[in-house]
Coordinates of N, CA, C and O in Angstrom, one line a residue:
Chain A
X1 N 5.5 -8.6 3.0 CA 4.2 -8.0 3.1 C 3.3 -8.4 2.0 O 3.7 -8.3 0.8
X2 N 2.0 -8.7 2.2 CA 1.1 -9.0 1.2 C 0.2 -7.9 0.9 O -0.2 -7.1 1.8
X3 N -0.2 -7.7 -0.4 CA -1.1 -6.7 -0.8 C -1.9 -7.1 -1.9 O -1.6 -8.1 -2.6
X4 N -3.0 -6.5 -2.1 CA -3.9 -6.8 -3.2 C -4.4 -5.5 -3.9 O -4.8 -4.5 -3.3
X5 N -4.2 -5.5 -5.3 CA -4.7 -4.4 -6.1 C -5.9 -4.9 -6.9 O -5.7 -5.9 -7.6
X6 N -7.0 -4.2 -6.7 CA -8.2 -4.6 -7.5 C -8.5 -3.6 -8.5 O -8.6 -2.4 -8.2
X7 N -8.6 -4.0 -9.8 CA -8.8 -3.1 -10.9 C -10.2 -3.4 -11.5 O -10.5 -4.5 -11.9
X8 N -11.1 -2.4 -11.5 CA -12.4 -2.6 -12.1 C -12.7 -1.5 -13.1 O -12.1 -0.4 -13.1
X9 N -13.6 -1.8 -14.0 CA -14.0 -0.8 -15.0 C -14.8 0.3 -14.4 O -15.6 0.1 -13.5
X10 N -14.5 1.6 -14.8 CA -15.4 2.7 -14.4 C -16.8 2.5 -14.8 O -17.1 1.8 -15.8
X11 N -17.7 3.0 -14.0 CA -19.1 2.9 -14.4 C -19.4 3.7 -15.6 O -18.8 4.8 -15.8
X12 N -20.2 3.2 -16.5 CA -20.4 3.9 -17.8 C -19.6 3.3 -18.9 O -19.9 3.5 -20.1
X13 N -18.5 2.6 -18.6 CA -17.7 1.9 -19.6 C -18.3 0.6 -19.9 O -18.6 -0.2 -19.0
X14 N -18.6 0.3 -21.2 CA -19.2 -0.9 -21.6 C -18.3 -2.1 -21.3 O -17.1 -2.0 -21.4
X15 N -18.9 -3.2 -20.9 CA -18.1 -4.4 -20.5 C -18.7 -5.7 -21.2 O -19.5 -6.4 -20.7
X16 N -18.3 -5.8 -22.5 CA -18.8 -7.0 -23.3 C -18.5 -8.3 -22.7 O -19.4 -9.2 -22.8
X17 N -17.4 -8.4 -22.0 CA -17.0 -9.7 -21.3 C -18.0 -10.0 -20.2 O -18.5 -11.2 -20.1
X18 N -18.3 -9.0 -19.4 CA -19.3 -9.2 -18.4 C -20.7 -9.6 -18.9 O -21.4 -10.4 -18.4
X19 N -21.1 -8.9 -20.0 CA -22.4 -9.2 -20.7 C -22.4 -10.6 -21.1 O -23.4 -11.3 -21.0
X20 N -21.3 -11.1 -21.7 CA -21.2 -12.5 -22.2 C -21.4 -13.5 -21.0 O -22.1 -14.5 -21.1
X21 N -20.8 -13.2 -19.9 CA -20.9 -14.0 -18.7 C -22.3 -14.1 -18.2 O -22.8 -15.1 -17.8
X22 N -22.9 -12.9 -18.2 CA -24.3 -12.8 -17.8 C -25.2 -13.7 -18.6 O -26.0 -14.4 -18.1
X23 N -25.0 -13.6 -19.9 CA -25.8 -14.5 -20.8 C -25.5 -15.9 -20.6 O -26.5 -16.8 -20.6
X24 N -24.3 -16.3 -20.4 CA -23.9 -17.7 -20.1 C -24.5 -18.2 -18.8 O -25.0 -19.4 -18.8
X25 N -24.5 -17.4 -17.8 CA -25.1 -17.8 -16.5 C -26.6 -18.0 -16.7 O -27.1 -19.0 -16.2
X26 N -27.3 -17.2 -17.5 CA -28.7 -17.3 -17.7 C -28.9 -18.7 -18.4 O -29.8 -19.4 -18.0
X27 N -28.1 -19.0 -19.4 CA -28.4 -20.2 -20.2 C -28.0 -21.4 -19.4 O -28.4 -22.5 -19.7
X28 N -27.1 -21.3 -18.4 CA -26.8 -22.4 -17.5 C -27.8 -22.6 -16.4 O -27.7 -23.5 -15.5
X29 N -28.8 -21.7 -16.3 CA -29.9 -21.8 -15.3 C -29.6 -21.3 -14.0 O -30.2 -21.6 -13.0
X30 N -28.5 -20.4 -13.9 CA -28.3 -19.7 -12.6 C -29.2 -18.5 -12.5 O -29.2 -17.6 -13.3
X31 N -30.1 -18.5 -11.5 CA -31.2 -17.5 -11.4 C -30.8 -16.3 -10.7 O -29.9 -16.3 -9.9
X32 N -31.5 -15.2 -11.1 CA -31.4 -14.0 -10.3 C -30.2 -13.1 -10.6 O -30.0 -12.1 -9.9
X33 N -29.5 -13.4 -11.6 CA -28.3 -12.5 -11.9 C -28.8 -11.3 -12.8 O -29.3 -11.6 -13.9
X34 N -28.6 -10.1 -12.3 CA -29.1 -9.0 -13.0 C -28.0 -8.4 -13.9 O -28.2 -7.9 -15.0
X35 N -26.8 -8.3 -13.4 CA -25.7 -7.8 -14.2 C -24.3 -8.3 -13.7 O -24.2 -8.6 -12.5
X36 N -23.4 -8.4 -14.6 CA -22.0 -8.9 -14.2 C -21.0 -7.9 -14.8 O -21.1 -7.5 -16.0
X37 N -20.0 -7.5 -14.0 CA -18.9 -6.8 -14.6 C -17.6 -7.4 -14.1 O -17.4 -7.8 -13.0
X38 N -16.7 -7.6 -15.1 CA -15.5 -8.3 -14.7 C -14.3 -7.4 -14.5 O -14.2 -6.4 -15.2
X39 N -13.5 -7.7 -13.5 CA -12.3 -6.9 -13.2 C -11.1 -7.8 -13.0 O -11.2 -9.0 -13.2
X40 N -10.0 -7.3 -12.6 CA -8.8 -8.0 -12.4 C -8.3 -7.8 -10.9 O -8.6 -6.8 -10.3
X41 N -7.6 -8.8 -10.4 CA -7.0 -8.7 -9.1 C -5.6 -9.2 -9.1 O -5.2 -10.1 -9.8
X42 N -4.7 -8.4 -8.5 CA -3.3 -8.7 -8.4 C -2.9 -9.0 -7.0 O -3.0 -8.0 -6.2
X43 N -2.4 -10.2 -6.7 CA -1.9 -10.4 -5.3 C -0.4 -10.3 -5.4 O 0.3 -11.0 -6.1
X44 N 0.0 -9.3 -4.6 CA 1.5 -8.9 -4.7 C 2.2 -9.1 -3.4 O 1.6 -8.7 -2.3
X45 N 3.3 -9.7 -3.5 CA 4.2 -9.9 -2.3 C 5.3 -8.9 -2.4 O 5.9 -8.7 -3.4
X46 N 5.4 -8.1 -1.3 CA 6.4 -7.0 -1.3 C 7.5 -7.3 -0.3 O 7.3 -7.8 0.8
X47 N 8.7 -6.8 -0.6 CA 9.8 -6.8 0.3 C 9.7 -5.7 1.3 O 9.0 -4.7 1.0
X48 N 10.2 -5.8 2.5 CA 10.2 -4.7 3.4 C 8.9 -4.7 4.3 O 8.0 -5.5 4.0
X49 N 8.9 -3.8 5.3 CA 7.7 -3.9 6.2 C 7.1 -2.5 6.4 O 6.3 -2.3 7.3
X50 N 7.5 -1.5 5.6 CA 7.0 -0.1 5.7 C 5.7 0.0 4.9 O 5.7 0.0 3.7
X51 N 4.5 0.0 5.6 CA 3.2 0.0 5.0 C 3.0 1.2 4.0 O 2.5 1.0 2.9
X52 N 3.4 2.4 4.5 CA 3.2 3.6 3.7 C 4.0 3.5 2.4 O 3.5 3.9 1.3
X53 N 5.2 3.0 2.5 CA 6.1 2.9 1.4 C 5.5 1.9 0.4 O 5.6 2.1 -0.8
X54 N 5.0 0.8 0.9 CA 4.4 -0.3 0.1 C 3.2 0.3 -0.7 O 3.1 0.1 -1.9
X55 N 2.4 1.1 0.0 CA 1.2 1.6 -0.6 C 1.6 2.6 -1.7 O 1.0 2.5 -2.8
X56 N 2.6 3.4 -1.5 CA 3.1 4.3 -2.5 C 3.6 3.5 -3.7 O 3.3 3.9 -4.9
X57 N 4.4 2.5 -3.5 CA 4.9 1.7 -4.6 C 3.8 1.0 -5.4 O 3.8 1.0 -6.6
X58 N 2.8 0.6 -4.7 CA 1.6 -0.1 -5.4 C 0.8 0.9 -6.2 O 0.4 0.5 -7.3
X59 N 0.6 2.1 -5.7 CA -0.1 3.1 -6.5 C 0.7 3.5 -7.7 O 0.1 3.6 -8.8
X60 N 2.0 3.5 -7.6 CA 2.9 3.8 -8.7 C 2.7 2.6 -9.8 O 2.5 2.9 -11.0
X61 N 2.7 1.4 -9.3 CA 2.6 0.2 -10.1 C 1.2 0.2 -10.9 O 1.2 0.0 -12.1
X62 N 0.2 0.6 -10.1 CA -1.2 0.6 -10.7 C -1.3 1.7 -11.8 O -1.8 1.4 -12.9
X63 N -0.7 2.8 -11.5 CA -0.8 3.9 -12.5 C 0.0 3.6 -13.7 O -0.4 4.0 -14.8
X64 N 1.2 3.0 -13.5 CA 2.1 2.8 -14.6 C 1.7 1.6 -15.5 O 1.9 1.5 -16.7
X65 N 1.2 0.5 -14.8 CA 1.1 -0.8 -15.5 C -0.2 -1.5 -15.3 O -0.8 -2.0 -16.2
X66 N -0.7 -1.6 -14.0 CA -1.8 -2.6 -13.7 C -3.1 -2.1 -14.2 O -4.0 -2.9 -14.6
X67 N -3.4 -0.8 -14.2 CA -4.7 -0.3 -14.6 C -4.5 0.8 -15.7 O -3.5 1.4 -15.8
X68 N -5.5 0.8 -16.6 CA -5.6 1.9 -17.6 C -6.6 2.9 -16.9 O -7.8 2.8 -17.0
X69 N -6.0 4.0 -16.4 CA -6.8 4.9 -15.6 C -7.8 5.7 -16.4 O -8.6 6.4 -15.8
X70 N -7.7 5.6 -17.7 CA -8.7 6.3 -18.5 C -10.1 5.6 -18.3 O -11.1 6.3 -18.3
X71 N -10.1 4.3 -18.3 CA -11.3 3.5 -18.2 C -11.5 2.7 -17.0 O -12.5 2.1 -16.7
X72 N -10.4 2.6 -16.1 CA -10.5 1.7 -15.0 C -10.2 2.5 -13.7 O -9.4 3.4 -13.6
X73 N -10.8 2.0 -12.6 CA -10.5 2.4 -11.3 C -9.6 1.3 -10.6 O -9.8 0.1 -11.0
X74 N -8.8 1.7 -9.6 CA -8.1 0.7 -8.9 C -8.2 0.9 -7.4 O -8.4 2.1 -7.0
X75 N -8.0 -0.1 -6.6 CA -8.0 0.0 -5.2 C -6.8 -0.8 -4.6 O -6.6 -2.0 -5.0
X76 N -6.1 -0.2 -3.7 CA -4.9 -0.8 -3.2 C -5.2 -1.2 -1.7 O -5.6 -0.3 -1.0
X77 N -5.0 -2.5 -1.4 CA -5.1 -2.9 0.0 C -3.8 -3.5 0.5 O -3.4 -4.5 -0.1
X78 N -3.2 -3.0 1.5 CA -2.0 -3.6 2.1 C -2.5 -4.5 3.2 O -3.1 -4.0 4.2
X79 N -2.3 -5.8 3.1 CA -2.8 -6.7 4.1 C -1.9 -7.0 5.3 O -2.3 -7.6 6.3
X80 N -0.7 -6.4 5.2 CA 0.3 -6.5 6.3 C 1.0 -7.9 6.4 O 0.7 -8.8 5.6
Chain B
X1 N -29.1 -6.6 -4.9 CA -28.1 -7.0 -4.0 C -26.7 -7.1 -4.8 O -26.7 -7.6 -5.8
X2 N -25.7 -6.5 -4.1 CA -24.4 -6.6 -4.8 C -23.5 -7.7 -4.2 O -23.6 -8.0 -3.0
X3 N -22.7 -8.3 -5.1 CA -21.9 -9.4 -4.6 C -20.6 -9.3 -5.4 O -20.5 -8.8 -6.5
X4 N -19.5 -9.9 -4.8 CA -18.3 -10.0 -5.5 C -17.7 -11.4 -5.4 O -17.7 -12.0 -4.3
X5 N -17.3 -12.0 -6.6 CA -16.7 -13.3 -6.6 C -15.2 -13.1 -7.0 O -15.0 -12.5 -8.1
X6 N -14.3 -13.5 -6.2 CA -12.9 -13.4 -6.5 C -12.3 -14.7 -6.8 O -12.4 -15.7 -6.0
X7 N -11.7 -14.9 -8.0 CA -11.1 -16.1 -8.4 C -9.6 -16.0 -8.5 O -9.1 -15.1 -9.2
X8 N -8.9 -16.8 -7.8 CA -7.4 -16.8 -7.8 C -6.8 -18.2 -8.0 O -7.5 -19.2 -7.8
X9 N -5.7 -18.2 -8.6 CA -5.0 -19.5 -8.9 C -4.6 -20.1 -7.5 O -4.2 -19.5 -6.6
X10 N -4.8 -21.5 -7.5 CA -4.3 -22.2 -6.3 C -2.8 -22.1 -6.2 O -2.1 -21.9 -7.2
X11 N -2.3 -22.1 -4.9 CA -0.9 -22.0 -4.8 C -0.2 -23.3 -5.4 O -0.8 -24.4 -5.3
X12 N 0.9 -23.1 -6.0 CA 1.6 -24.2 -6.7 C 1.3 -24.3 -8.2 O 2.0 -24.9 -8.9
X13 N 0.2 -23.6 -8.6 CA -0.1 -23.5 -10.0 C 0.8 -22.4 -10.6 O 0.7 -21.2 -10.1
X14 N 1.5 -22.6 -11.7 CA 2.4 -21.6 -12.3 C 1.5 -20.5 -12.9 O 0.4 -20.7 -13.4
X15 N 2.0 -19.2 -12.8 CA 1.3 -18.1 -13.3 C 2.2 -17.2 -14.1 O 2.8 -16.3 -13.7
X16 N 2.3 -17.6 -15.4 CA 3.2 -16.9 -16.3 C 2.8 -15.4 -16.5 O 3.7 -14.6 -16.7
X17 N 1.5 -15.1 -16.4 CA 1.1 -13.8 -16.6 C 1.6 -12.9 -15.4 O 2.1 -11.8 -15.6
X18 N 1.5 -13.5 -14.2 CA 2.0 -12.8 -13.0 C 3.5 -12.6 -13.1 O 4.0 -11.5 -12.8
X19 N 4.2 -13.6 -13.6 CA 5.6 -13.5 -13.7 C 6.0 -12.4 -14.7 O 7.0 -11.6 -14.5
X20 N 5.2 -12.2 -15.8 CA 5.5 -11.2 -16.8 C 5.3 -9.8 -16.2 O 6.0 -8.9 -16.4
X21 N 4.2 -9.7 -15.4 CA 3.9 -8.4 -14.7 C 5.0 -8.0 -13.7 O 5.5 -6.9 -13.7
X22 N 5.5 -9.1 -13.0 CA 6.6 -8.9 -12.1 C 7.8 -8.3 -12.8 O 8.5 -7.3 -12.4
X23 N 8.2 -8.9 -13.9 CA 9.3 -8.5 -14.7 C 9.1 -7.0 -15.3 O 10.0 -6.2 -15.2
X24 N 7.9 -6.7 -15.7 CA 7.6 -5.4 -16.2 C 7.7 -4.4 -15.2 O 8.2 -3.3 -15.4
X25 N 7.2 -4.7 -13.9 CA 7.3 -3.7 -12.8 C 8.8 -3.4 -12.5 O 9.1 -2.3 -12.3
X26 N 9.6 -4.5 -12.5 CA 11.0 -4.3 -12.2 C 11.6 -3.4 -13.3 O 12.4 -2.4 -12.9
X27 N 11.3 -3.6 -14.6 CA 12.0 -2.8 -15.6 C 11.4 -1.4 -15.6 O 12.0 -0.4 -16.1
X28 N 10.2 -1.2 -15.0 CA 9.6 0.2 -14.9 C 10.2 0.9 -13.7 O 9.8 2.1 -13.4
X29 N 11.0 0.2 -12.9 CA 11.6 0.8 -11.7 C 10.7 0.9 -10.5 O 10.9 1.7 -9.5
X30 N 9.6 0.0 -10.4 CA 8.8 -0.1 -9.2 C 9.6 -1.0 -8.2 O 9.7 -2.2 -8.6
X31 N 10.0 -0.5 -7.1 CA 10.9 -1.3 -6.2 C 10.1 -2.2 -5.2 O 9.0 -1.9 -4.9
X32 N 10.8 -3.2 -4.8 CA 10.3 -4.0 -3.7 C 9.3 -5.1 -4.0 O 8.7 -5.7 -3.1
X33 N 9.0 -5.3 -5.3 CA 8.0 -6.3 -5.6 C 8.7 -7.7 -5.7 O 9.6 -7.9 -6.5
X34 N 8.2 -8.6 -4.8 CA 8.8 -9.9 -4.7 C 8.1 -10.9 -5.6 O 8.7 -11.7 -6.3
X35 N 6.8 -10.8 -5.7 CA 6.0 -11.7 -6.6 C 4.6 -11.2 -6.9 O 4.1 -10.4 -6.1
X36 N 4.1 -11.5 -8.0 CA 2.8 -11.1 -8.4 C 2.0 -12.3 -8.9 O 2.5 -13.1 -9.7
X37 N 0.7 -12.4 -8.5 CA -0.1 -13.4 -9.1 C -1.4 -12.8 -9.5 O -2.0 -12.0 -8.7
X38 N -1.9 -13.1 -10.7 CA -3.1 -12.4 -11.2 C -4.3 -13.3 -11.0 O -4.3 -14.5 -11.2
X39 N -5.4 -12.6 -10.7 CA -6.7 -13.3 -10.6 C -7.8 -12.5 -11.2 O -7.5 -11.5 -11.9
X40 N -9.0 -13.0 -11.1 CA -10.2 -12.3 -11.7 C -11.2 -11.9 -10.6 O -11.3 -12.6 -9.6
X41 N -11.9 -10.9 -10.9 CA -13.0 -10.5 -9.9 C -14.2 -10.2 -10.7 O -14.2 -9.7 -11.9
X42 N -15.4 -10.7 -10.2 CA -16.7 -10.5 -10.9 C -17.6 -9.7 -9.9 O -17.8 -10.2 -8.8
X43 N -18.0 -8.5 -10.3 CA -19.0 -7.8 -9.6 C -20.3 -8.1 -10.1 O -20.6 -7.7 -11.3
X44 N -21.1 -8.7 -9.3 CA -22.4 -9.2 -9.7 C -23.6 -8.5 -9.0 O -23.5 -8.4 -7.8
X45 N -24.5 -8.1 -9.8 CA -25.8 -7.5 -9.2 C -26.8 -8.6 -9.3 O -27.1 -9.2 -10.3
X46 N -27.5 -8.8 -8.1 CA -28.5 -9.9 -8.1 C -29.9 -9.4 -7.8 O -30.0 -8.4 -7.0
X47 N -30.9 -10.0 -8.3 CA -32.2 -9.7 -8.0 C -32.6 -10.3 -6.6 O -32.0 -11.3 -6.2
X48 N -33.6 -9.8 -5.9 CA -34.0 -10.3 -4.7 C -33.2 -9.9 -3.5 O -32.2 -9.2 -3.7
X49 N -33.6 -10.2 -2.3 CA -32.9 -9.8 -1.1 C -32.5 -10.9 -0.1 O -32.2 -10.6 1.0
X50 N -32.6 -12.1 -0.6 CA -32.3 -13.3 0.3 C -30.8 -13.6 0.2 O -30.4 -14.1 -0.8
X51 N -30.1 -13.2 1.3 CA -28.6 -13.3 1.3 C -28.2 -14.8 1.1 O -27.2 -15.1 0.3
X52 N -28.8 -15.7 1.8 CA -28.4 -17.1 1.7 C -28.7 -17.7 0.3 O -27.8 -18.4 -0.2
X53 N -29.8 -17.3 -0.3 CA -30.1 -17.8 -1.6 C -29.1 -17.2 -2.6 O -28.7 -17.9 -3.6
X54 N -28.8 -15.9 -2.5 CA -27.8 -15.3 -3.3 C -26.5 -16.0 -3.3 O -25.9 -16.3 -4.3
X55 N -26.1 -16.3 -2.1 CA -24.8 -17.0 -1.9 C -24.8 -18.3 -2.6 O -23.8 -18.7 -3.2
X56 N -25.9 -19.0 -2.4 CA -26.0 -20.4 -3.1 C -25.9 -20.2 -4.6 O -25.2 -21.0 -5.3
X57 N -26.6 -19.2 -5.1 CA -26.6 -19.0 -6.6 C -25.2 -18.7 -7.1 O -24.8 -19.1 -8.1
X58 N -24.5 -17.9 -6.3 CA -23.1 -17.5 -6.7 C -22.2 -18.6 -6.6 O -21.3 -18.7 -7.5
X59 N -22.3 -19.5 -5.6 CA -21.4 -20.6 -5.6 C -21.7 -21.6 -6.8 O -20.7 -22.1 -7.4
X60 N -22.9 -21.7 -7.1 CA -23.3 -22.5 -8.3 C -22.7 -21.9 -9.5 O -22.1 -22.6 -10.3
X61 N -22.8 -20.5 -9.7 CA -22.2 -19.8 -10.8 C -20.7 -20.0 -10.9 O -20.1 -20.3 -12.0
X62 N -20.0 -19.9 -9.7 CA -18.6 -20.1 -9.7 C -18.1 -21.5 -10.1 O -17.2 -21.7 -10.9
X63 N -18.9 -22.5 -9.6 CA -18.5 -23.9 -9.9 C -18.7 -24.2 -11.3 O -18.0 -24.9 -12.0
X64 N -19.8 -23.6 -11.9 CA -20.2 -23.9 -13.3 C -19.4 -23.2 -14.3 O -19.1 -23.7 -15.4
X65 N -19.1 -21.9 -14.0 CA -18.6 -21.0 -15.1 C -17.4 -20.1 -14.7 O -16.5 -20.0 -15.4
X66 N -17.5 -19.5 -13.5 CA -16.5 -18.4 -13.3 C -15.2 -18.9 -12.9 O -14.2 -18.3 -13.2
X67 N -15.1 -20.1 -12.3 CA -13.8 -20.6 -11.9 C -13.5 -22.0 -12.4 O -14.5 -22.8 -12.6
X68 N -12.3 -22.3 -12.7 CA -11.9 -23.7 -13.0 C -11.4 -24.3 -11.7 O -10.2 -24.0 -11.3
X69 N -12.2 -25.1 -11.1 CA -11.9 -25.5 -9.7 C -10.8 -26.5 -9.6 O -10.3 -26.8 -8.5
X70 N -10.3 -27.0 -10.8 CA -9.1 -27.8 -10.8 C -7.9 -27.0 -10.4 O -7.0 -27.5 -9.6
X71 N -7.8 -25.8 -10.9 CA -6.6 -25.0 -10.7 C -6.9 -23.7 -9.9 O -5.9 -22.9 -9.6
X72 N -8.1 -23.4 -9.7 CA -8.5 -22.1 -9.1 C -9.3 -22.2 -7.8 O -10.1 -23.1 -7.7
X73 N -9.1 -21.3 -6.9 CA -10.0 -21.1 -5.8 C -10.9 -19.9 -6.0 O -10.5 -19.0 -6.8
X74 N -12.1 -19.9 -5.4 CA -12.9 -18.7 -5.5 C -13.5 -18.4 -4.1 O -13.5 -19.2 -3.2
X75 N -13.8 -17.1 -4.0 CA -14.4 -16.6 -2.7 C -15.6 -15.7 -3.1 O -15.5 -14.9 -4.0
X76 N -16.7 -16.0 -2.4 CA -17.9 -15.3 -2.6 C -18.2 -14.3 -1.5 O -18.2 -14.8 -0.3
X77 N -18.4 -13.1 -1.8 CA -18.8 -12.1 -0.8 C -20.1 -11.4 -1.2 O -20.2 -10.8 -2.2
X78 N -21.1 -11.6 -0.4 CA -22.4 -10.8 -0.6 C -22.3 -9.5 0.1 O -22.1 -9.6 1.4
X79 N -22.3 -8.4 -0.6 CA -22.1 -7.1 0.1 C -23.4 -6.5 0.6 O -23.4 -5.5 1.3
X80 N -24.5 -7.1 0.2 CA -25.8 -6.6 0.7 C -26.3 -5.4 0.0 O -25.7 -4.8 -0.8

């Protein structure tokens, strides 16, 4: 089973990396970019075919390792 | 307008970071993880409301800066 966990910074948390990308895009002449925030994505292959169990395991993984829940939000999608 | 650019490694490209996460999840006792690949996600706020123009600007941005197209694929989603 395939799944994707997307980790993004909570709103209000400063994102200097995003700011740097924003500046770089401006100097490269890419128009119309108002703001950029960078996050992480994890494409995970799981054994078994129980969707609920997979989702529980992924939430566990995100809480323990993939995301810093003090400053980051995460979203789990099981793609089946 | 909000948009999201997702950058992932092409299949066949080694991902040592993903391998490390896989190992860490196993030692943390998260069961059933067969493989992990890490990518990046950019949440971009754009000026204007022309969807086609926004998509063109984002493809330009991804080609120039956000992705290394030799080893990475990217996907642009304009969320409106």
